[in-house]
Amino acid sequence: MAPIRFARIRRLVLWGAAAIVVSAGIYYALRPQPVLVDVAVAERGPMRVTVDDDGITRIRERYVVSTPLTGRLQRITLDVGDEVRAEETVLARLEATDPTLLDPRAVAQARARVRAAERRLESAKAELNKSNAALNFAEAEMGRARQLLRNNAISESEFASRELDFRQETENARAAGYLVDIAQHELELEKAALLLTDPESSEDSMELAITAPIDGRVLRVNQESAAVVTAGDPLLEIGDPSDLEIVTDVLSRDAVQIEAGDPVDLLHWGGANPLRGRVRLVEPSGFTKFSALGVEEQRVNVIIDFANPLTEAHGLAAEPQHSLGDNFRVECQIVVWQGDDVLRIPTSALFRVGDAWTVFAVRDGVAAETPVEIGRDNGQVAEITAGLAEGDQVIVHPSDRIHNGTPIAIR
């Protein structure tokens, strides 16, 4: 009996052990598996919010030199980059335009008018000589009349009559002189029609020199070749390449955050280190611009000054030729807010639950859904004002496999 009982007990023990092993295997096979996650630590440190956009350098004061009068422009010999001095360097020379060329018939008519004008001038001179002779006779008669009047040889009325004759002849001589002047001017006017047609009638043309208004360099030559230009036509642009500013257009919703004096980091301009700038002006008027995707945007120009002289910013010696010039591209980071001791987490850890911002905090190896309140957000990190403490771990980039209470394993 004893061996049979012992065998029965052994079978029971073996079956029980097998049941325990199978149950444990089933439990381990069906229990939730931890999800591998990446975590970040809520920590305190500096944080700043920036408005980022591309900017273009431009010369602060650009002068467009135009023609003051209509005339014939001589060829401009200056090239882009040439240095100019105020009131010394001659930028361009302007000559009087040539008169219109005449056909043979018009030339014959013009020459006939010239001859007629010459005859009128001769006739006017003859009338002037005649009037001068009459004036001389009247003046002599007036002298004799005065002598006779002193001797009481003539009456007062006769003397007055001779005085009237003298005055009339004086005015006649003056009018004849005016007629000679008019005839002379008419002759010159008729001869002017033959300029550039009759070599004997042509004269040297006048020339106007246009000088530089400022010290600087030539930025662009609008009209290089000789040509007839009208008043107001642009000839060239000049400016001082060392006097630069930066203009960047930002979205209007970002522009309302920017104020004059905000610091700016200038990146990817071509040098090893970023340059420093400062906002001088946010223009009060915006404009419409279409993005590369065809989206209509309202943008506002922001004008930025270099915080230090370019030579210092580039780390160069005094007065070198710096590398930045007009219409160069830079990337602008305008700092609209910054703090030195801010509790922050990556924005990739945040998600919405209803209207509240939420994170998955790591609590005892599981994900704990935790509502938080945020302050500033710069797109990379966000300021936490409530809901987390310094040193708390949060899951970044949570997937749809993570829920409240999901076991997790940190990579």
Coordinates of C-alpha atoms in Angstrom, one line a residue:
M1 CA 0.0 0.0 0.0
A2 CA 2.8 2.4 0.8
P3 CA 4.4 2.3 -2.6
I4 CA 1.0 2.9 -4.3
R5 CA 0.3 5.9 -2.0
F6 CA 3.7 7.4 -2.7
A7 CA 3.2 7.1 -6.4
R8 CA -0.1 8.8 -6.2
I9 CA 1.3 11.7 -4.2
R10 CA 4.2 12.1 -6.7
R11 CA 1.8 12.3 -9.6
L12 CA -0.2 15.0 -7.8
V13 CA 2.9 17.0 -7.2
L14 CA 4.0 16.7 -10.8
W15 CA 0.6 17.7 -12.1
G16 CA 0.5 20.6 -9.7
A17 CA 3.9 21.8 -10.8
A18 CA 3.0 21.5 -14.4
A19 CA -0.2 23.5 -13.8
I20 CA 1.8 26.3 -12.1
V21 CA 4.3 26.4 -15.0
V22 CA 1.5 26.6 -17.5
S23 CA -0.3 29.3 -15.6
A24 CA 2.8 31.3 -15.2
G25 CA 3.5 31.0 -19.0
I26 CA 0.0 32.0 -19.8
Y27 CA 0.3 35.1 -17.4
Y28 CA 3.6 36.2 -18.9
A29 CA 2.3 35.7 -22.4
L30 CA -0.9 37.7 -21.9
R31 CA 0.4 40.5 -19.6
P32 CA 0.8 44.0 -21.1
Q33 CA 4.3 44.5 -22.5
P34 CA 6.1 47.8 -21.7
V35 CA 6.3 50.3 -24.6
L36 CA 9.7 51.7 -25.4
V37 CA 9.6 55.5 -25.2
D38 CA 11.9 58.5 -25.2
V39 CA 11.7 60.8 -22.3
A40 CA 12.9 64.3 -21.4
V41 CA 13.3 66.0 -18.0
A42 CA 11.5 69.1 -17.0
E43 CA 14.4 71.4 -16.2
R44 CA 15.1 75.1 -15.5
G45 CA 17.3 77.2 -17.7
P46 CA 17.3 80.1 -20.2
M47 CA 14.6 80.3 -22.8
R48 CA 13.8 82.8 -25.5
V49 CA 11.1 83.3 -28.1
T50 CA 12.2 84.5 -31.6
V51 CA 10.6 85.5 -34.9
D52 CA 12.6 83.9 -37.6
D53 CA 12.7 85.0 -41.2
D54 CA 15.0 85.8 -44.1
G55 CA 16.4 89.3 -44.5
I56 CA 18.2 91.3 -47.1
T57 CA 20.9 93.9 -46.6
R58 CA 20.5 97.2 -48.2
I59 CA 22.4 100.5 -48.3
R60 CA 20.7 102.9 -45.9
E61 CA 20.9 106.0 -48.1
R62 CA 20.7 105.2 -51.9
Y63 CA 20.8 108.1 -54.4
V64 CA 19.4 107.8 -57.9
V65 CA 21.1 110.4 -60.1
S66 CA 18.8 111.5 -62.9
T67 CA 19.1 114.1 -65.7
P68 CA 18.0 117.6 -64.7
L69 CA 17.3 118.6 -68.3
T70 CA 16.5 117.0 -71.7
G71 CA 19.7 116.6 -73.7
R72 CA 22.2 114.3 -75.3
L73 CA 24.0 112.2 -72.8
Q74 CA 27.7 111.4 -73.4
R75 CA 28.8 107.8 -72.7
I76 CA 29.2 107.1 -68.9
T77 CA 32.7 105.8 -68.2
L78 CA 32.1 104.8 -64.6
D79 CA 31.7 101.1 -63.7
V80 CA 29.8 99.5 -60.8
G81 CA 32.0 99.7 -57.7
D82 CA 33.9 102.8 -58.7
E83 CA 34.5 105.3 -55.9
V84 CA 33.0 108.8 -56.2
R85 CA 33.6 112.0 -54.2
A86 CA 30.9 114.5 -53.4
E87 CA 30.9 117.6 -55.7
E88 CA 34.2 116.4 -57.3
T89 CA 33.6 113.3 -59.4
V90 CA 31.8 113.9 -62.7
L91 CA 29.2 111.2 -63.1
A92 CA 27.9 112.2 -66.5
R93 CA 28.0 115.0 -69.1
L94 CA 24.9 116.3 -70.8
E95 CA 25.0 118.3 -74.1
A96 CA 22.2 120.3 -75.7
T97 CA 20.2 118.1 -78.2
D98 CA 20.8 118.6 -81.9
P99 CA 18.1 120.5 -83.8
T100 CA 15.9 118.6 -86.2
L101 CA 17.4 118.0 -89.6
L102 CA 15.7 119.7 -92.6
D103 CA 15.0 118.4 -96.0
P104 CA 16.1 120.4 -99.1
R105 CA 12.8 122.2 -99.5
A106 CA 12.7 123.2 -95.8
V107 CA 16.4 124.3 -96.1
A108 CA 15.5 126.5 -99.1
Q109 CA 12.6 128.0 -97.2
A110 CA 14.7 128.6 -94.1
R111 CA 17.4 130.3 -96.1
A112 CA 14.7 132.5 -97.8
R113 CA 13.4 133.5 -94.4
V114 CA 16.9 134.3 -93.3
R115 CA 17.4 136.7 -96.3
A116 CA 14.0 138.3 -95.7
A117 CA 15.0 138.8 -92.1
E118 CA 18.2 140.4 -93.2
R119 CA 16.3 142.8 -95.4
R120 CA 13.9 143.7 -92.6
L121 CA 17.0 144.4 -90.4
E122 CA 18.4 146.7 -93.1
S123 CA 15.1 148.5 -93.4
A124 CA 14.8 148.9 -89.6
K125 CA 18.4 150.3 -89.6
A126 CA 17.5 152.8 -92.3
E127 CA 14.4 153.9 -90.4
L128 CA 16.7 154.3 -87.3
N129 CA 19.1 156.5 -89.3
K130 CA 16.1 158.6 -90.6
S131 CA 14.8 159.0 -87.1
N132 CA 18.2 160.0 -85.7
A133 CA 18.6 162.6 -88.4
A134 CA 15.1 164.1 -87.6
L135 CA 16.0 164.0 -83.9
N136 CA 19.2 165.9 -84.6
F137 CA 17.4 168.5 -86.6
A138 CA 14.7 168.9 -83.9
E139 CA 17.4 169.2 -81.2
A140 CA 19.1 172.0 -83.2
E141 CA 15.8 173.8 -83.7
M142 CA 15.1 173.4 -80.0
G143 CA 18.4 175.0 -79.2
R144 CA 17.7 178.0 -81.4
A145 CA 14.2 178.3 -80.0
R146 CA 15.6 178.6 -76.5
Q147 CA 18.0 181.4 -77.6
L148 CA 15.1 183.2 -79.3
L149 CA 12.9 182.8 -76.2
R150 CA 15.6 184.4 -74.0
N151 CA 15.7 187.4 -76.4
N152 CA 11.9 187.5 -76.5
A153 CA 12.1 186.9 -80.3
I154 CA 9.4 184.2 -80.3
S155 CA 6.2 183.6 -78.4
E156 CA 5.7 181.0 -75.7
S157 CA 3.3 179.0 -77.9
E158 CA 5.8 178.7 -80.7
F159 CA 8.5 177.6 -78.3
A160 CA 6.1 174.9 -76.9
S161 CA 5.4 173.7 -80.4
R162 CA 9.1 173.2 -81.2
E163 CA 9.6 171.5 -77.8
L164 CA 6.8 169.1 -78.7
D165 CA 8.4 168.3 -82.0
F166 CA 11.7 167.5 -80.3
R167 CA 10.0 165.1 -77.9
Q168 CA 8.2 163.3 -80.7
E169 CA 11.3 162.9 -82.7
T170 CA 13.1 161.5 -79.5
E171 CA 10.4 158.8 -79.1
N172 CA 10.4 158.1 -82.8
A173 CA 14.2 157.4 -82.6
R174 CA 13.7 155.2 -79.6
A175 CA 11.0 153.2 -81.3
A176 CA 13.2 152.8 -84.4
G177 CA 16.0 151.4 -82.2
Y178 CA 13.5 148.8 -80.8
L179 CA 12.6 147.8 -84.3
V180 CA 16.2 147.2 -85.1
D181 CA 16.6 145.0 -82.1
I182 CA 13.5 143.0 -83.0
A183 CA 14.7 142.6 -86.6
Q184 CA 18.1 141.4 -85.3
H185 CA 16.4 138.8 -83.0
E186 CA 14.2 137.6 -85.8
L187 CA 17.2 137.1 -88.0
E188 CA 18.9 135.0 -85.3
L189 CA 15.7 133.0 -85.0
E190 CA 15.6 132.2 -88.7
K191 CA 19.3 131.3 -88.7
A192 CA 18.7 128.9 -85.8
A193 CA 16.6 126.7 -88.1
L194 CA 19.7 126.1 -90.2
L195 CA 21.9 124.8 -87.3
L196 CA 23.5 121.4 -88.1
T197 CA 22.5 122.0 -91.8
D198 CA 24.5 125.0 -92.7
P199 CA 28.0 124.6 -91.2
E200 CA 28.5 128.3 -91.3
S201 CA 25.5 128.8 -89.0
S202 CA 26.4 126.1 -86.4
E203 CA 27.9 126.9 -83.0
D204 CA 29.6 124.9 -80.3
S205 CA 27.1 123.0 -78.1
M206 CA 26.9 123.7 -74.4
E207 CA 27.8 121.0 -71.8
L208 CA 26.4 120.3 -68.3
A209 CA 28.5 118.3 -65.9
I210 CA 26.6 116.2 -63.3
T211 CA 28.6 115.6 -60.2
A212 CA 28.2 113.1 -57.3
P213 CA 26.0 114.3 -54.5
I214 CA 27.8 112.2 -51.8
D215 CA 30.9 110.2 -51.1
G216 CA 30.4 106.5 -52.0
R217 CA 30.5 104.0 -54.8
V218 CA 28.6 103.4 -58.0
L219 CA 25.9 100.7 -57.3
R220 CA 24.3 100.5 -60.7
V221 CA 24.6 102.2 -64.1
N222 CA 21.1 102.6 -65.7
Q223 CA 22.2 104.3 -68.9
E224 CA 25.8 103.6 -70.0
S225 CA 25.7 104.4 -73.7
A226 CA 25.4 107.8 -75.3
A227 CA 21.7 108.7 -75.9
V228 CA 19.2 111.5 -75.9
V229 CA 17.5 111.5 -72.5
T230 CA 14.6 113.4 -71.1
A231 CA 14.5 115.3 -67.8
G232 CA 14.1 112.8 -64.9
D233 CA 15.6 109.8 -66.6
P234 CA 17.7 107.7 -64.1
L235 CA 21.3 107.5 -65.0
L236 CA 23.0 105.6 -62.2
E237 CA 22.7 104.8 -58.5
I238 CA 25.3 105.6 -55.9
G239 CA 25.6 104.9 -52.1
D240 CA 28.0 104.1 -49.3
P241 CA 28.4 100.3 -49.1
S242 CA 29.6 100.5 -45.5
D243 CA 26.4 102.1 -44.3
L244 CA 24.1 99.0 -44.3
E245 CA 20.8 98.0 -42.8
I246 CA 18.7 94.9 -43.0
V247 CA 15.1 94.6 -44.0
T248 CA 13.0 91.5 -43.3
D249 CA 9.3 91.0 -43.9
V250 CA 7.5 89.1 -41.2
L251 CA 3.9 88.0 -40.8
S252 CA 1.7 90.7 -39.3
R253 CA 0.7 88.5 -36.3
D254 CA 4.4 88.2 -35.5
A255 CA 5.1 91.9 -36.2
V256 CA 2.8 93.0 -33.3
Q257 CA 5.2 91.2 -30.9
I258 CA 8.3 93.1 -32.2
E259 CA 9.4 96.4 -30.7
A260 CA 12.1 98.8 -31.5
G261 CA 15.3 97.9 -29.7
D262 CA 14.7 94.1 -29.7
P263 CA 18.0 92.2 -30.2
V264 CA 18.5 90.2 -33.4
D265 CA 20.9 87.4 -34.2
L266 CA 22.0 87.4 -37.9
L267 CA 22.8 83.8 -39.0
H268 CA 24.0 82.1 -42.2
W269 CA 25.4 85.3 -43.7
G270 CA 28.6 83.5 -44.8
G271 CA 30.8 84.0 -41.8
A272 CA 31.7 81.6 -39.0
N273 CA 30.0 83.5 -36.2
P274 CA 26.6 85.1 -36.1
L275 CA 26.3 88.9 -36.2
R276 CA 24.3 91.0 -33.8
G277 CA 21.7 93.5 -34.7
R278 CA 18.9 95.6 -33.2
V279 CA 15.4 96.5 -34.4
R280 CA 15.2 100.1 -35.4
L281 CA 11.7 100.3 -36.9
V282 CA 8.6 98.2 -37.4
E283 CA 6.9 99.8 -40.4
P284 CA 3.3 100.9 -39.5
S285 CA 1.9 99.7 -42.8
G286 CA 1.8 96.1 -44.1
F287 CA 1.4 94.6 -47.6
T288 CA 0.1 91.5 -49.2
K289 CA 2.5 88.8 -50.3
F290 CA 1.9 85.3 -51.8
S291 CA 4.0 82.5 -50.3
A292 CA 5.7 79.8 -52.3
L293 CA 2.6 77.7 -51.9
G294 CA 0.3 80.4 -53.2
V295 CA -1.1 81.4 -49.8
E296 CA -2.0 85.1 -49.4
E297 CA -0.2 86.6 -46.4
Q298 CA -0.1 90.0 -44.7
R299 CA 3.5 91.0 -44.1
V300 CA 5.2 93.9 -42.4
N301 CA 8.8 95.2 -43.0
V302 CA 11.1 95.3 -40.0
I303 CA 14.2 97.4 -40.3
I304 CA 17.3 96.2 -38.4
D305 CA 20.6 98.0 -37.7
F306 CA 23.9 96.3 -37.0
A307 CA 24.5 96.5 -33.2
N308 CA 28.3 97.0 -33.7
P309 CA 30.3 98.3 -36.6
L310 CA 30.7 95.7 -39.2
T311 CA 34.5 95.7 -38.9
E312 CA 34.2 94.7 -35.2
A313 CA 31.4 92.2 -35.9
H314 CA 33.6 90.5 -38.5
G315 CA 36.6 90.4 -36.2
L316 CA 38.6 92.4 -38.8
A317 CA 41.1 95.2 -38.4
A318 CA 40.1 98.8 -38.7
E319 CA 38.7 100.0 -42.0
P320 CA 38.9 96.8 -44.1
Q321 CA 36.7 95.9 -47.0
H322 CA 34.0 93.9 -45.2
S323 CA 32.3 91.0 -47.0
L324 CA 28.7 92.0 -46.7
G325 CA 27.3 94.2 -49.4
D326 CA 24.1 95.6 -50.8
N327 CA 21.3 93.1 -51.3
F328 CA 22.9 90.1 -49.5
R329 CA 20.8 87.5 -47.8
V330 CA 20.9 86.8 -44.1
E331 CA 18.7 84.9 -41.6
C332 CA 17.2 87.0 -38.9
Q333 CA 16.2 85.8 -35.4
I334 CA 14.4 88.6 -33.6
V335 CA 14.2 88.0 -29.9
V336 CA 10.8 89.1 -28.7
W337 CA 11.0 87.5 -25.2
Q338 CA 13.6 85.8 -23.1
G339 CA 14.0 84.4 -19.5
D340 CA 17.0 83.1 -17.6
D341 CA 15.2 80.7 -15.1
V342 CA 12.3 79.0 -16.9
L343 CA 10.9 75.5 -16.2
R344 CA 10.7 74.1 -19.7
I345 CA 10.0 70.8 -21.6
P346 CA 10.1 69.9 -25.3
T347 CA 7.0 71.0 -27.2
S348 CA 7.0 67.5 -28.7
A349 CA 5.8 66.2 -25.3
L350 CA 2.6 68.3 -25.4
F351 CA -0.8 67.2 -26.8
R352 CA -4.4 68.3 -26.4
V353 CA -7.1 66.7 -24.4
G354 CA -10.2 68.8 -25.0
D355 CA -9.1 72.4 -24.4
A356 CA -6.3 71.5 -22.0
W357 CA -2.6 70.9 -22.7
T358 CA -1.5 67.5 -21.4
V359 CA 1.7 65.4 -21.1
F360 CA 2.4 61.8 -20.3
A361 CA 4.6 61.9 -17.1
V362 CA 6.5 58.9 -16.0
R363 CA 5.2 57.6 -12.7
D364 CA 6.5 54.3 -11.2
G365 CA 7.2 52.9 -14.7
V366 CA 3.8 53.7 -16.2
A367 CA 2.6 56.7 -18.3
A368 CA 0.5 59.1 -16.3
E369 CA -1.7 61.5 -18.2
T370 CA -1.0 64.9 -16.6
P371 CA -2.7 68.2 -17.4
V372 CA -0.3 71.2 -17.5
E373 CA -0.4 74.9 -18.0
I374 CA 2.1 76.5 -20.4
G375 CA 3.4 80.0 -20.9
R376 CA 5.7 80.9 -23.7
D377 CA 6.4 78.5 -26.6
N378 CA 9.2 79.0 -29.1
G379 CA 8.4 75.8 -31.2
Q380 CA 11.2 73.8 -29.6
V381 CA 10.6 74.1 -25.8
A382 CA 7.6 75.4 -23.9
E383 CA 7.4 77.1 -20.5
I384 CA 5.5 75.1 -17.8
T385 CA 3.7 77.3 -15.3
A386 CA 1.7 74.5 -13.5
G387 CA 1.4 70.7 -13.5
L388 CA 5.0 69.6 -13.4
A389 CA 8.0 70.0 -11.1
E390 CA 11.6 70.3 -11.9
G391 CA 13.1 66.9 -12.5
D392 CA 9.8 65.2 -13.7
Q393 CA 10.2 63.0 -16.7
V394 CA 7.8 63.3 -19.6
I395 CA 7.4 61.2 -22.7
V396 CA 8.3 62.9 -26.0
H397 CA 6.6 62.0 -29.2
P398 CA 4.0 59.8 -27.5
S399 CA 2.4 57.2 -29.9
D400 CA -1.2 55.9 -30.0
R401 CA 0.0 52.8 -28.1
I402 CA 0.5 54.9 -25.0
H403 CA -2.5 55.6 -22.7
N404 CA -3.0 56.5 -19.1
G405 CA -1.4 53.6 -17.1
T406 CA 0.5 52.0 -20.0
P407 CA 3.7 50.3 -18.8
I408 CA 6.7 51.9 -20.4
A409 CA 10.4 51.2 -20.8
I410 CA 12.8 54.1 -21.3
R411 CA 15.2 53.6 -24.3

